[in-house]
Amino acid sequence: MTVPTEIRELEKIEMVRRNDKNYKLDHVVTKTQKTILSSFGLDEYSINKKMEDYMEIKRIKGLFIVLSVMALIIILICFILPRFDFMYVSADKHWQKEKIADNDTGESGKGFKKVVQGEDGTYFVYKNKLMYMGNEDMQVREICSLSREIPGVFVRDNDIFLHNYNDYSTYKINSSGMLEKFISNQGDIYFEGDYIYALNGVVFEKYDFKGRRIFKNDFIYYNSFVMNYTIFDDYIFYEYDHKANITVPNYYLFDENKIKYTKYELNFSKYYLEPEEWDSYLEGEVIPYDSYAKEIDKKVRKGEINENIVEKDLDDYELQSIELSGRNFSEISDGYIYFLGRQKITYRDKNYKSKLEQDMYENIKNEDIDKIKYEIEEYPICRVKVEDIKKISDRDFINCETIDVPSVSKGYIDDIIVRDGKVYFTSIEDYIKDDKEYNSLHIYFIDTETNLSKEFYTMKGLFADKQRIETFVTDKYIFIYGCIDNSDNLCISRVNQDGSNPILVIDGNGDVVMKPLEAVE
């Protein structure tokens, strides 16, 4: 047999791909083909074996390529693309917006408080002890104690949580009354719906109620003067320099738990006159006189703002601005955040330019500005809609509603609590008796439907240390923390929500007494 003939014979040996995607001989090797193959040391088995080896190498190469592409995609998605802002979108534009919306509870995160309402009673903190008072028997008992002061407690159904300053951890009290470490985190803890949030100023973390961390995101807008955080729906609302700020979440396209924040400042102020170089607002913020400006202007000219005595002839002045800042922002109640406002109303002399000399105008000083302006302040209690906050852009004006303007004649308004359609606020007034300084605590409430306010309880004889006077509201009672007669004797009192039946719960020695509170005149 000639060589060309043998080659043609070998070309008849074919491998075909079967349904199982493996290659096999198309037909049995003939006797002539076996003879030719044997001269090369090959047979039918060796041909199949080499093809299997070839297929294995091909599979390995294919797998390597697939794994390499997958690794590249993972690196791209997890480490490279998250660095770019364009990969983050708002919740309504995210492909998992329904899942994100499921986390929205319509309420704000609740932090640890010294007094909280449980299902069958009230939990409250006295120094390093956690106490409980039943709704029916009114018996007070100790649940547990720590070596250091307990900053607050939180109750969810039958679960009790508290914070331990010793190791900056959150503990859960089990059914046996024993403390179990739940979360180790030095940040401020907030409970919202089915999740727990921790904010330590630079990092914002989210956990479930099994203590498992869901996300950890940078919060870069920290400043030591930042105060009064309110957490809701992954938004962070906070107070800085008496201004309201909101950090708006934008979600990574490939992971809704990876968030970048955009910071906006909420603007509650209105400006009506073109600014001069010494004014703090911009020309683009000036708006025409509106009905609110006319209403405020009328009150000022009649002396109805804080019963003020107008010191200048306002016929020569025109309303320049109504600037509103806020503090003590509340938790969300019925879709609103309430706050204590400081409203500065400024008038400017109509002929201020002619009254300022040219060189003075160019190098104006504060005392010169005082001569051409008239300012008056009031302190309203306001509320703003959460939905309006979510839609805000930086420094956009946002409407808020004034629900009351309390008189400041009885001291500085100190706190605000919203519960069951009522806004409670307190003021603390200084007075001297027998050459000693004391504080009297005045407690008010506002009905948010009628906007009518009323003082319903006054407590005198508190030691003159405002920082230690605190008020908490439960379903039935107002709890008052304060020192009576001595700065070291912290007492806890309780009064009905209508101001009746004041009771001293714990005296300055830390003993449970539950006796009528004697008024200190």
Coordinates of C-alpha atoms in Angstrom, one line a residue:
M1 CA 0.0 0.0 0.0
T2 CA 1.4 3.3 -1.0
V3 CA 1.8 6.3 1.3
P4 CA -0.9 8.4 -0.4
T5 CA -3.3 5.5 -0.1
E6 CA -2.6 5.1 3.7
I7 CA -3.1 8.8 4.2
R8 CA -6.5 8.7 2.5
E9 CA -7.4 5.7 4.6
L10 CA -6.5 7.5 7.8
E11 CA -8.5 10.5 6.7
K12 CA -11.6 8.3 6.9
I13 CA -11.2 8.1 10.7
E14 CA -13.5 10.9 12.0
M15 CA -14.5 12.2 15.4
V16 CA -18.0 13.6 15.8
R17 CA -19.6 15.5 18.6
R18 CA -22.4 13.5 20.3
N19 CA -25.4 14.8 22.2
D20 CA -23.4 14.7 25.5
K21 CA -21.0 17.2 23.8
N22 CA -18.2 14.8 23.9
Y23 CA -16.3 13.7 20.7
K24 CA -16.3 10.0 19.7
L25 CA -15.3 7.9 16.6
D26 CA -17.9 8.1 13.9
H27 CA -17.5 4.4 13.0
V28 CA -15.5 1.4 14.0
V29 CA -11.9 1.4 12.9
T30 CA -11.4 -1.0 10.0
K31 CA -8.8 -3.8 9.9
T32 CA -6.7 -1.8 7.3
Q33 CA -6.9 1.3 9.5
K34 CA -5.8 -0.7 12.5
T35 CA -2.8 -2.0 10.5
I36 CA -1.7 1.5 9.5
L37 CA -2.2 2.8 13.1
S38 CA -0.2 0.0 14.6
S39 CA 2.8 1.0 12.5
F40 CA 2.7 4.3 14.6
G41 CA 2.1 2.5 17.9
L42 CA -1.5 3.5 18.0
D43 CA -4.8 1.7 18.2
E44 CA -8.6 2.5 18.5
Y45 CA -8.3 2.9 22.3
S46 CA -5.4 5.4 22.2
I47 CA -7.2 7.6 19.7
N48 CA -10.2 7.8 22.1
K49 CA -7.9 8.4 25.0
K50 CA -6.1 11.3 23.3
M51 CA -9.4 12.8 22.3
E52 CA -10.6 12.7 25.9
D53 CA -7.4 14.3 27.0
Y54 CA -7.8 17.0 24.4
M55 CA -11.4 17.6 25.6
E56 CA -10.3 17.8 29.2
I57 CA -7.6 20.4 28.3
K58 CA -10.2 22.3 26.4
R59 CA -12.7 22.2 29.3
I60 CA -10.0 23.5 31.7
K61 CA -9.1 26.3 29.4
G62 CA -12.8 27.2 29.0
L63 CA -13.3 27.1 32.7
F64 CA -10.2 29.3 33.3
I65 CA -11.5 31.8 30.8
V66 CA -15.0 31.8 32.5
L67 CA -13.5 32.2 36.0
S68 CA -11.2 34.9 34.8
V69 CA -14.1 36.9 33.3
M70 CA -16.1 36.3 36.5
A71 CA -13.3 37.5 38.7
L72 CA -12.8 40.5 36.5
I73 CA -16.6 41.3 36.8
I74 CA -16.5 40.8 40.6
I75 CA -13.5 43.1 40.9
L76 CA -15.2 45.7 38.7
I77 CA -18.5 45.6 40.5
C78 CA -17.2 45.3 44.0
F79 CA -14.1 47.5 44.0
I80 CA -13.9 49.7 40.9
L81 CA -17.4 50.9 39.9
P82 CA -18.4 51.8 43.5
R83 CA -15.8 54.6 43.3
F84 CA -17.8 56.4 40.6
D85 CA -20.7 58.6 41.6
F86 CA -22.7 57.9 38.4
M87 CA -23.1 54.3 39.6
Y88 CA -25.4 55.6 42.5
V89 CA -29.0 56.5 41.9
S90 CA -31.9 57.6 44.1
A91 CA -34.3 55.0 45.4
D92 CA -37.1 55.8 42.9
K93 CA -34.6 55.1 40.0
H94 CA -33.1 51.9 41.4
W95 CA -34.1 48.6 39.8
Q96 CA -34.7 47.3 43.3
K97 CA -36.8 50.2 44.4
E98 CA -39.6 48.0 45.7
K99 CA -37.2 46.2 48.0
I100 CA -35.8 49.6 49.2
A101 CA -39.3 50.9 49.7
D102 CA -40.1 47.8 51.8
N103 CA -37.6 49.1 54.4
D104 CA -39.4 52.4 54.7
T105 CA -41.4 52.4 58.0
G106 CA -42.9 55.9 57.9
E107 CA -41.3 56.6 61.2
S108 CA -37.9 57.7 62.5
G109 CA -35.3 55.7 64.3
K110 CA -35.8 55.7 68.1
G111 CA -32.7 56.0 70.3
F112 CA -32.1 54.9 73.9
K113 CA -34.2 56.9 76.4
K114 CA -34.3 57.0 80.1
V115 CA -38.0 56.3 80.1
V116 CA -39.9 54.1 77.6
Q117 CA -43.3 52.7 77.4
G118 CA -43.7 48.9 77.3
E119 CA -46.8 46.8 76.7
D120 CA -47.7 46.3 80.3
G121 CA -45.6 48.9 82.1
T122 CA -42.9 51.5 82.0
Y123 CA -39.1 50.9 81.9
F124 CA -37.0 53.7 83.3
V125 CA -33.4 54.2 84.3
Y126 CA -32.1 55.5 87.6
K127 CA -28.3 56.1 87.5
N128 CA -26.9 52.5 87.0
K129 CA -30.2 50.7 87.5
L130 CA -32.9 49.6 85.1
M131 CA -36.3 49.8 86.8
Y132 CA -39.8 48.6 85.8
M133 CA -43.2 49.9 86.9
G134 CA -46.3 47.9 86.1
N135 CA -49.4 49.6 84.6
E136 CA -51.8 47.8 87.0
D137 CA -50.1 47.3 90.4
M138 CA -47.8 50.3 90.0
Q139 CA -45.1 48.3 91.8
V140 CA -41.5 49.3 91.0
R141 CA -38.8 46.7 90.8
E142 CA -35.2 46.5 89.7
I143 CA -34.5 44.5 86.5
C144 CA -30.7 44.8 86.4
S145 CA -27.8 47.1 87.2
L146 CA -24.4 47.9 85.6
S147 CA -21.2 49.2 87.2
R148 CA -21.7 52.5 85.4
E149 CA -24.6 54.8 84.6
I150 CA -27.1 53.4 82.1
P151 CA -27.7 56.1 79.4
G152 CA -31.0 54.7 78.3
V153 CA -33.2 51.7 77.4
F154 CA -35.2 50.6 74.3
V155 CA -38.1 48.1 74.3
R156 CA -39.4 46.2 71.2
D157 CA -42.3 43.8 71.9
N158 CA -40.8 41.6 74.7
D159 CA -37.2 42.4 74.0
I160 CA -35.3 44.9 76.2
F161 CA -32.1 46.6 75.0
L162 CA -29.7 48.9 76.9
H163 CA -26.4 50.5 76.3
N164 CA -23.3 49.8 78.4
Y165 CA -20.7 52.6 78.7
N166 CA -18.1 50.1 79.9
D167 CA -17.5 48.5 76.5
Y168 CA -19.7 50.7 74.3
S169 CA -21.9 47.8 73.5
T170 CA -25.6 47.3 73.1
Y171 CA -27.0 44.5 75.4
K172 CA -30.2 42.5 75.2
I173 CA -31.9 41.2 78.4
N174 CA -32.9 37.6 78.0
S175 CA -35.8 35.8 79.5
S176 CA -33.7 34.9 82.6
G177 CA -32.9 38.6 83.2
M178 CA -29.3 38.1 82.1
L179 CA -27.5 40.5 79.8
E180 CA -26.3 39.2 76.4
K181 CA -24.0 41.3 74.3
F182 CA -25.8 42.2 71.1
I183 CA -23.9 44.7 69.1
S184 CA -20.4 46.2 69.7
N185 CA -20.4 49.7 68.4
Q186 CA -19.4 53.0 69.9
G187 CA -21.9 55.0 67.8
D188 CA -25.3 56.4 68.6
I189 CA -27.9 53.5 68.3
Y190 CA -31.3 54.0 66.6
F191 CA -34.1 51.4 66.2
E192 CA -36.3 51.7 63.2
G193 CA -38.8 49.0 62.1
D194 CA -36.9 45.7 61.7
Y195 CA -33.4 47.3 61.7
I196 CA -30.9 48.9 64.0
Y197 CA -28.7 51.8 62.9
A198 CA -25.4 52.9 64.4
L199 CA -23.9 56.3 63.6
N200 CA -20.5 57.2 65.1
G201 CA -20.0 60.4 63.1
V202 CA -17.9 58.9 60.3
V203 CA -19.5 55.5 59.7
F204 CA -23.2 54.6 59.3
E205 CA -24.0 51.0 59.9
K206 CA -27.2 48.9 59.7
Y207 CA -28.0 45.7 61.6
D208 CA -30.9 43.3 61.8
F209 CA -32.4 42.2 65.1
K210 CA -30.1 39.1 65.2
G211 CA -27.1 41.4 65.5
R212 CA -25.9 40.7 61.9
R213 CA -24.5 43.8 60.1
I214 CA -26.2 44.5 56.8
F215 CA -24.2 47.5 55.6
K216 CA -21.4 49.8 56.6
N217 CA -21.2 53.1 54.7
D218 CA -19.1 56.2 55.1
F219 CA -20.8 59.3 56.6
I220 CA -18.4 62.0 55.8
Y221 CA -20.3 65.1 57.0
Y222 CA -19.3 64.8 60.6
N223 CA -18.4 67.7 62.7
S224 CA -18.1 68.0 66.5
F225 CA -20.9 70.5 66.6
V226 CA -23.3 68.2 64.8
M227 CA -26.3 67.4 67.1
N228 CA -29.7 65.9 67.3
Y229 CA -29.7 63.1 64.6
T230 CA -33.0 61.8 63.3
I231 CA -32.8 58.6 61.2
F232 CA -35.5 57.6 58.7
D233 CA -35.6 55.5 55.6
D234 CA -31.7 55.6 55.3
Y235 CA -31.8 59.4 55.4
I236 CA -29.9 61.2 58.2
F237 CA -31.4 64.5 59.4
Y238 CA -29.3 66.5 61.8
E239 CA -28.7 69.9 63.3
Y240 CA -25.5 71.9 62.7
D241 CA -25.0 75.5 63.8
H242 CA -28.8 75.8 64.4
K243 CA -29.4 74.8 60.8
A244 CA -31.2 71.7 59.5
N245 CA -29.2 69.4 57.2
I246 CA -30.2 66.3 55.4
T247 CA -28.0 63.6 53.9
V248 CA -29.9 62.0 51.0
P249 CA -29.1 58.3 50.2
N250 CA -28.1 57.2 46.7
Y251 CA -27.9 53.5 46.2
Y252 CA -25.3 51.6 44.2
L253 CA -26.8 50.0 41.1
F254 CA -25.5 46.5 42.0
D255 CA -26.1 46.6 45.7
E256 CA -28.9 48.5 47.5
N257 CA -26.9 48.2 50.8
K258 CA -24.0 50.3 49.4
I259 CA -24.9 53.9 49.8
K260 CA -23.4 57.3 49.0
Y261 CA -24.8 60.4 50.7
T262 CA -25.4 63.9 49.3
K263 CA -25.6 66.6 51.9
Y264 CA -28.3 69.4 51.6
E265 CA -29.0 72.3 53.9
L266 CA -32.6 73.1 54.5
N267 CA -33.5 76.7 54.1
F268 CA -36.5 77.9 56.1
S269 CA -35.7 81.6 55.6
K270 CA -37.1 84.2 53.2
Y271 CA -35.3 87.3 51.9
Y272 CA -37.2 90.2 50.3
L273 CA -34.6 92.9 49.6
E274 CA -31.5 92.9 47.4
P275 CA -28.5 92.0 49.6
E276 CA -25.5 94.2 50.4
E277 CA -22.0 92.8 50.8
W278 CA -22.4 92.5 54.5
D279 CA -25.6 90.3 54.2
S280 CA -25.3 86.5 54.4
Y281 CA -27.8 85.6 51.6
L282 CA -27.4 85.7 47.8
E283 CA -29.2 87.8 45.2
G284 CA -30.8 84.6 43.7
E285 CA -32.6 83.9 47.0
V286 CA -34.6 87.1 47.0
I287 CA -38.3 86.7 46.5
P288 CA -41.3 89.1 46.1
Y289 CA -43.3 90.1 49.2
D290 CA -45.8 87.3 50.0
S291 CA -48.7 86.9 52.3
Y292 CA -46.5 85.6 55.1
A293 CA -44.3 88.7 54.9
K294 CA -47.4 91.0 55.1
E295 CA -48.7 89.0 58.1
I296 CA -45.4 89.2 60.0
D297 CA -44.9 92.9 59.1
K298 CA -48.3 93.8 60.4
K299 CA -47.6 92.0 63.7
V300 CA -44.2 93.7 64.2
R301 CA -45.6 97.2 63.5
K302 CA -48.4 96.6 66.0
G303 CA -45.9 95.4 68.6
E304 CA -47.4 91.9 68.7
I305 CA -44.2 90.0 68.4
N306 CA -43.1 89.0 71.9
E307 CA -45.0 92.0 73.1
N308 CA -42.1 94.1 71.8
I309 CA -41.7 97.8 72.1
V310 CA -40.7 99.1 68.7
E311 CA -37.6 101.2 69.3
K312 CA -37.5 102.9 65.8
D313 CA -40.0 104.5 63.5
L314 CA -40.7 101.7 61.2
D315 CA -42.3 104.0 58.6
D316 CA -38.7 104.6 57.6
Y317 CA -37.9 100.9 57.4
E318 CA -38.9 98.0 55.1
L319 CA -38.9 94.3 55.8
Q320 CA -35.7 92.8 54.6
S321 CA -35.8 89.2 55.8
I322 CA -37.5 86.6 58.0
E323 CA -34.8 84.1 59.0
L324 CA -35.8 80.9 60.7
S325 CA -33.4 78.4 62.2
G326 CA -34.1 75.3 64.3
R327 CA -33.0 73.1 67.1
N328 CA -34.2 70.1 69.1
F329 CA -35.7 68.3 66.1
S330 CA -38.2 65.6 67.2
E331 CA -38.7 62.1 66.0
I332 CA -41.2 61.7 63.2
S333 CA -44.9 61.9 64.2
D334 CA -47.7 61.6 61.7
G335 CA -45.3 62.4 58.9
Y336 CA -43.9 65.6 60.5
I337 CA -40.7 66.5 62.3
Y338 CA -41.2 69.2 65.0
F339 CA -38.6 71.6 66.2
L340 CA -38.0 74.7 68.3
G341 CA -37.5 77.7 66.0
R342 CA -35.6 80.9 66.3
Q343 CA -37.1 83.5 63.9
K344 CA -35.2 86.7 63.3
I345 CA -37.1 89.5 61.6
T346 CA -34.9 92.2 60.1
Y347 CA -35.8 95.6 58.8
R348 CA -33.6 97.9 56.8
D349 CA -33.6 101.7 56.6
K350 CA -35.1 102.8 53.3
N351 CA -32.5 105.5 52.9
Y352 CA -29.5 103.5 54.3
K353 CA -27.2 104.4 51.4
S354 CA -27.5 108.1 51.9
K355 CA -27.0 107.7 55.6
L356 CA -23.7 105.9 55.2
E357 CA -20.8 107.9 54.1
Q358 CA -18.9 106.6 51.1
D359 CA -15.8 105.5 53.0
M360 CA -17.9 104.1 55.7
Y361 CA -20.0 102.2 53.2
E362 CA -16.9 100.6 51.8
N363 CA -15.5 99.7 55.2
I364 CA -18.7 99.2 57.1
K365 CA -18.6 98.0 60.7
N366 CA -21.1 96.1 62.8
E367 CA -22.1 99.3 64.7
D368 CA -22.8 101.0 61.4
I369 CA -25.0 98.2 60.3
D370 CA -26.9 98.4 63.6
K371 CA -27.8 102.0 62.8
I372 CA -29.6 101.1 59.6
K373 CA -31.3 97.9 60.7
Y374 CA -33.9 96.9 63.2
E375 CA -34.1 93.3 64.4
I376 CA -36.6 91.4 66.6
E377 CA -36.8 87.7 67.4
E378 CA -39.5 85.2 68.4
Y379 CA -39.3 81.5 69.2
P380 CA -42.0 79.5 67.4
I381 CA -42.6 75.8 67.5
C382 CA -42.7 74.6 63.9
R383 CA -43.1 71.4 62.0
V384 CA -42.0 70.3 58.5
K385 CA -43.3 67.4 56.3
V386 CA -40.9 64.5 55.9
E387 CA -42.0 64.1 52.3
D388 CA -41.0 67.7 51.6
I389 CA -37.6 67.1 53.2
K390 CA -37.0 64.1 50.9
K391 CA -37.6 66.2 47.8
I392 CA -35.3 69.0 48.8
S393 CA -32.2 70.3 46.8
D394 CA -29.4 72.2 48.4
R395 CA -30.5 75.5 50.0
D396 CA -34.0 75.2 48.4
F397 CA -36.6 77.0 50.5
I398 CA -38.8 74.5 52.3
N399 CA -42.2 75.3 53.8
C400 CA -42.8 74.7 57.5
E401 CA -45.8 75.4 59.6
T402 CA -45.8 77.4 62.8
I403 CA -48.1 75.7 65.3
D404 CA -47.5 78.0 68.3
V405 CA -45.3 80.9 69.5
P406 CA -44.9 80.4 73.2
S407 CA -44.2 83.3 75.5
V408 CA -40.6 83.3 76.8
S409 CA -41.5 85.1 79.9
K410 CA -41.1 82.0 82.0
G411 CA -37.7 81.1 80.9
Y412 CA -35.9 79.5 78.0
I413 CA -37.8 76.8 76.1
D414 CA -35.7 73.8 76.7
D415 CA -37.2 70.6 75.2
I416 CA -39.8 69.3 72.8
I417 CA -41.6 65.9 72.8
V418 CA -44.3 64.8 70.4
R419 CA -46.8 62.0 71.4
D420 CA -50.3 61.1 70.5
G421 CA -51.2 64.3 68.7
K422 CA -49.8 66.6 71.3
V423 CA -46.6 68.5 71.4
Y424 CA -45.1 68.8 74.9
F425 CA -42.4 71.4 75.6
T426 CA -40.8 72.7 78.8
S427 CA -39.2 76.0 80.0
I428 CA -36.9 76.4 82.9
E429 CA -37.1 79.6 85.0
D430 CA -34.5 80.7 87.5
Y431 CA -35.4 82.1 90.9
I432 CA -33.8 82.7 94.3
K433 CA -35.1 81.7 97.7
D434 CA -33.2 82.1 101.0
D435 CA -30.2 83.2 99.0
K436 CA -30.1 79.9 97.1
E437 CA -30.6 79.5 93.4
Y438 CA -33.4 77.2 92.2
N439 CA -35.2 76.3 89.0
S440 CA -38.9 76.0 88.3
L441 CA -39.9 73.6 85.5
H442 CA -42.9 74.6 83.4
I443 CA -44.5 71.9 81.2
Y444 CA -46.9 72.8 78.4
F445 CA -48.7 71.0 75.7
I446 CA -50.0 72.0 72.3
D447 CA -52.9 70.2 70.5
T448 CA -51.7 69.9 66.9
E449 CA -55.2 69.9 65.6
T450 CA -56.3 73.2 67.2
N451 CA -52.8 74.7 67.8
L452 CA -53.9 75.7 71.3
S453 CA -51.3 75.6 74.0
K454 CA -51.6 75.3 77.7
E455 CA -49.3 75.1 80.7
F456 CA -50.5 72.2 82.8
Y457 CA -47.8 71.6 85.4
T458 CA -45.2 73.6 87.3
M459 CA -42.5 72.0 89.5
K460 CA -40.5 74.3 91.8
G461 CA -37.5 73.6 94.0
L462 CA -35.2 72.0 91.5
F463 CA -31.6 72.6 92.1
A464 CA -30.1 75.2 89.7
D465 CA -28.4 72.7 87.3
K466 CA -30.4 72.8 84.0
Q467 CA -28.4 70.0 82.5
R468 CA -29.8 67.5 85.0
I469 CA -33.5 68.4 84.4
E470 CA -35.1 66.1 81.9
T471 CA -38.7 65.3 80.9
F472 CA -40.2 62.1 79.3
V473 CA -43.7 61.3 78.2
T474 CA -45.4 57.9 78.3
D475 CA -49.0 56.8 77.5
K476 CA -50.3 58.1 80.8
Y477 CA -47.6 60.0 82.6
I478 CA -44.9 62.7 82.5
F479 CA -41.6 61.6 84.2
I480 CA -39.4 64.3 85.5
Y481 CA -35.7 63.8 86.3
G482 CA -34.2 66.5 88.5
C483 CA -32.3 67.3 91.7
I484 CA -34.3 68.6 94.6
D485 CA -32.5 70.9 97.0
N486 CA -29.1 69.3 96.3
S487 CA -27.1 68.8 93.1
D488 CA -26.2 65.2 94.0
N489 CA -29.7 64.0 94.9
L490 CA -31.2 62.9 91.6
C491 CA -34.9 62.2 92.0
I492 CA -37.5 60.9 89.7
S493 CA -41.1 62.2 89.8
R494 CA -44.2 61.3 87.9
V495 CA -47.3 63.4 87.1
N496 CA -50.5 62.6 85.2
Q497 CA -50.7 64.0 81.7
D498 CA -53.2 66.6 82.9
G499 CA -50.8 67.7 85.6
S500 CA -52.6 66.0 88.5
N501 CA -51.4 63.6 91.2
P502 CA -47.6 64.4 91.3
I503 CA -45.7 61.5 92.8
L504 CA -42.1 61.2 94.0
V505 CA -41.1 57.8 92.5
I506 CA -37.5 57.6 93.6
D507 CA -36.0 60.0 96.2
G508 CA -32.5 61.5 96.4
N509 CA -31.2 58.4 98.2
G510 CA -32.2 56.1 95.4
D511 CA -35.1 54.6 97.3
V512 CA -38.4 53.8 95.8
V513 CA -40.9 55.8 97.8
M514 CA -44.1 56.3 95.6
K515 CA -45.5 59.1 97.8
P516 CA -47.2 62.4 96.9
L517 CA -44.7 65.0 95.9
E518 CA -44.7 67.9 98.3
A519 CA -44.5 71.2 96.6
V520 CA -41.5 73.3 97.5
E521 CA -42.5 76.9 97.9

